Tab-separated table of C-alpha atoms in Angstrom:
chain	number	residue	atom	x	y	z
A	1	MET	CA	1.433	-6.244	71.901
A	2	GLU	CA	3.881	-3.353	71.679
A	3	LYS	CA	5.242	-2.528	68.230
A	4	ARG	CA	9.032	-2.699	68.136
A	5	ARG	CA	11.065	0.109	66.649
A	6	ALA	CA	13.740	-1.111	64.274
A	7	VAL	CA	17.301	0.108	64.784
A	8	VAL	CA	17.719	0.046	61.004
A	9	PRO	CA	14.661	0.171	58.727
A	10	GLU	CA	13.945	-3.006	56.763
A	11	SER	CA	13.920	-1.049	53.500
A	12	ARG	CA	17.462	0.164	54.151
A	13	ILE	CA	18.680	-3.378	54.768
A	14	ALA	CA	16.777	-4.862	51.826
A	15	ARG	CA	18.378	-2.563	49.281
A	16	HIS	CA	21.796	-3.943	50.262
A	17	ILE	CA	20.922	-7.601	49.733
A	18	ALA	CA	22.160	-8.954	46.409
A	19	PHE	CA	22.045	-12.344	44.721
A	20	VAL	CA	25.543	-13.734	43.985
A	21	ARG	CA	26.589	-17.321	43.229
A	22	GLY	CA	23.115	-18.547	44.074
A	23	HIS	CA	23.066	-16.890	47.515
A	24	LYS	CA	21.442	-13.820	49.005
A	25	VAL	CA	24.411	-11.836	50.304
A	26	MET	CA	25.410	-8.550	51.869
A	27	LEU	CA	28.769	-6.911	51.263
A	28	ASP	CA	31.267	-6.096	53.977
A	29	GLN	CA	31.104	-2.347	53.281
A	30	ASP	CA	27.308	-2.243	53.613
A	31	LEU	CA	27.305	-4.370	56.755
A	32	ALA	CA	29.972	-2.150	58.311
A	33	VAL	CA	27.790	0.931	57.792
A	34	LEU	CA	24.751	-0.810	59.303
A	35	TYR	CA	26.765	-2.035	62.300
A	36	GLY	CA	28.372	1.378	62.794
A	37	VAL	CA	31.958	0.186	62.358
A	38	SER	CA	34.556	0.682	59.647
A	39	THR	CA	34.904	-1.890	56.888
A	40	THR	CA	38.486	-2.414	58.065
A	41	ARG	CA	37.310	-3.199	61.617
A	42	LEU	CA	34.634	-5.623	60.394
A	43	ASN	CA	37.128	-7.453	58.175
A	44	GLU	CA	39.739	-7.565	60.969
A	45	GLN	CA	37.237	-9.330	63.217
A	46	VAL	CA	36.351	-11.755	60.438
A	47	ARG	CA	40.048	-12.565	59.833
A	48	ARG	CA	40.654	-13.078	63.551
A	49	ASN	CA	37.757	-15.533	63.617
A	50	SER	CA	38.213	-17.112	60.191
A	51	GLU	CA	37.161	-20.578	61.398
A	52	ARG	CA	33.644	-19.169	61.893
A	53	PHE	CA	33.357	-18.172	58.227
A	54	PRO	CA	33.592	-21.153	55.857
A	55	SER	CA	33.091	-20.539	52.141
A	56	ASP	CA	29.322	-21.083	52.335
A	57	PHE	CA	29.107	-18.298	54.957
A	58	MET	CA	31.429	-15.767	53.306
A	59	PHE	CA	33.441	-15.406	50.110
A	60	GLN	CA	35.452	-12.755	48.305
A	61	LEU	CA	33.898	-11.338	45.159
A	62	THR	CA	35.708	-11.444	41.847
A	63	SER	CA	36.313	-8.280	39.809
A	64	GLU	CA	33.614	-9.414	37.397
A	65	GLU	CA	31.072	-9.872	40.209
A	66	VAL	CA	31.867	-6.402	41.554
A	67	GLU	CA	31.318	-4.874	38.113
A	68	HIS	CA	28.055	-6.790	37.684
A	69	LEU	CA	26.777	-5.575	41.056
A	70	ARG	CA	27.918	-2.034	40.327
A	71	SER	CA	25.868	-2.007	37.125
A	72	GLN	CA	22.919	-3.745	38.824
A	73	PHE	CA	22.811	-1.158	41.620
A	74	ALA	CA	23.795	1.905	39.598
A	75	THR	CA	21.875	4.210	41.903
A	76	SER	CA	23.426	2.856	45.098
A	77	SER	CA	26.539	4.398	46.544
A	78	TRP	CA	29.529	2.164	45.908
A	79	ARG	CA	32.605	2.781	47.959
A	80	HIS	CA	34.753	0.240	46.120
A	81	GLY	CA	37.096	2.895	44.767
A	82	GLY	CA	40.308	3.045	46.771
A	83	ARG	CA	39.954	-0.386	48.326
A	84	ARG	CA	42.998	-2.608	48.229
A	85	PHE	CA	40.948	-5.813	48.363
A	86	LEU	CA	37.816	-7.016	46.637
A	87	PRO	CA	34.707	-6.942	48.861
A	88	LEU	CA	33.656	-9.865	51.017
A	89	ALA	CA	30.125	-11.184	50.541
A	90	PHE	CA	28.313	-12.659	53.552
A	91	THR	CA	25.468	-15.140	53.183
A	92	GLU	CA	22.634	-15.209	55.701
A	93	GLN	CA	24.613	-17.664	57.833
A	94	GLY	CA	27.685	-15.457	57.618
A	95	VAL	CA	25.729	-12.421	58.744
A	96	ALA	CA	24.385	-14.453	61.664
A	97	MET	CA	27.945	-15.411	62.594
A	98	LEU	CA	28.986	-11.743	62.609
A	99	SER	CA	26.940	-11.200	65.753
A	100	GLY	CA	29.407	-13.458	67.558
A	101	VAL	CA	32.487	-11.520	66.498
A	102	LEU	CA	31.191	-7.944	66.577
A	103	LYS	CA	30.530	-6.945	70.150
A	104	GLY	CA	28.056	-4.442	71.482
A	105	ARG	CA	24.351	-3.840	71.787
A	106	ARG	CA	24.034	-2.196	68.353
A	107	ALA	CA	25.620	-5.239	66.690
A	108	VAL	CA	23.043	-7.514	68.294
A	109	LEU	CA	20.079	-5.274	67.455
A	110	VAL	CA	21.187	-4.690	63.856
A	111	ASN	CA	21.839	-8.394	63.418
A	112	VAL	CA	18.278	-9.234	64.488
A	113	GLU	CA	16.887	-6.750	61.946
A	114	ILE	CA	19.083	-8.137	59.156
A	115	MET	CA	17.991	-11.713	59.936
A	116	ARG	CA	14.325	-10.677	59.840
A	117	THR	CA	14.852	-8.982	56.480
A	118	PHE	CA	16.670	-11.977	54.988
A	119	VAL	CA	13.761	-14.218	56.014
A	120	LYS	CA	11.171	-11.868	54.472
A	121	LEU	CA	13.032	-11.760	51.167
């Protein structure tokens, strides 16, 4: 069996998975980087397809949650400064739904890698 080459290494994905409100989540800004799109573009697609993202798939973080994550991941790069809106957090189901609203081969390949990582964690 041929070994597959990941588009994005599992370790890179895993370091962006956080635990918030009892869910494993990834933030919009981190997902945008992995998918190769801007955070604005990712969030535009989510807004245009809001019926696909109920509250158990995606939710907006509070200021307190952002501060907690910032302190928890002090060594990670946080690009929250300058944002007009608090980050969106996507659960595993929300990330899976992103593959339906973000088009392109990279989106599909990255989504598969993220799903595999979520399952392993």
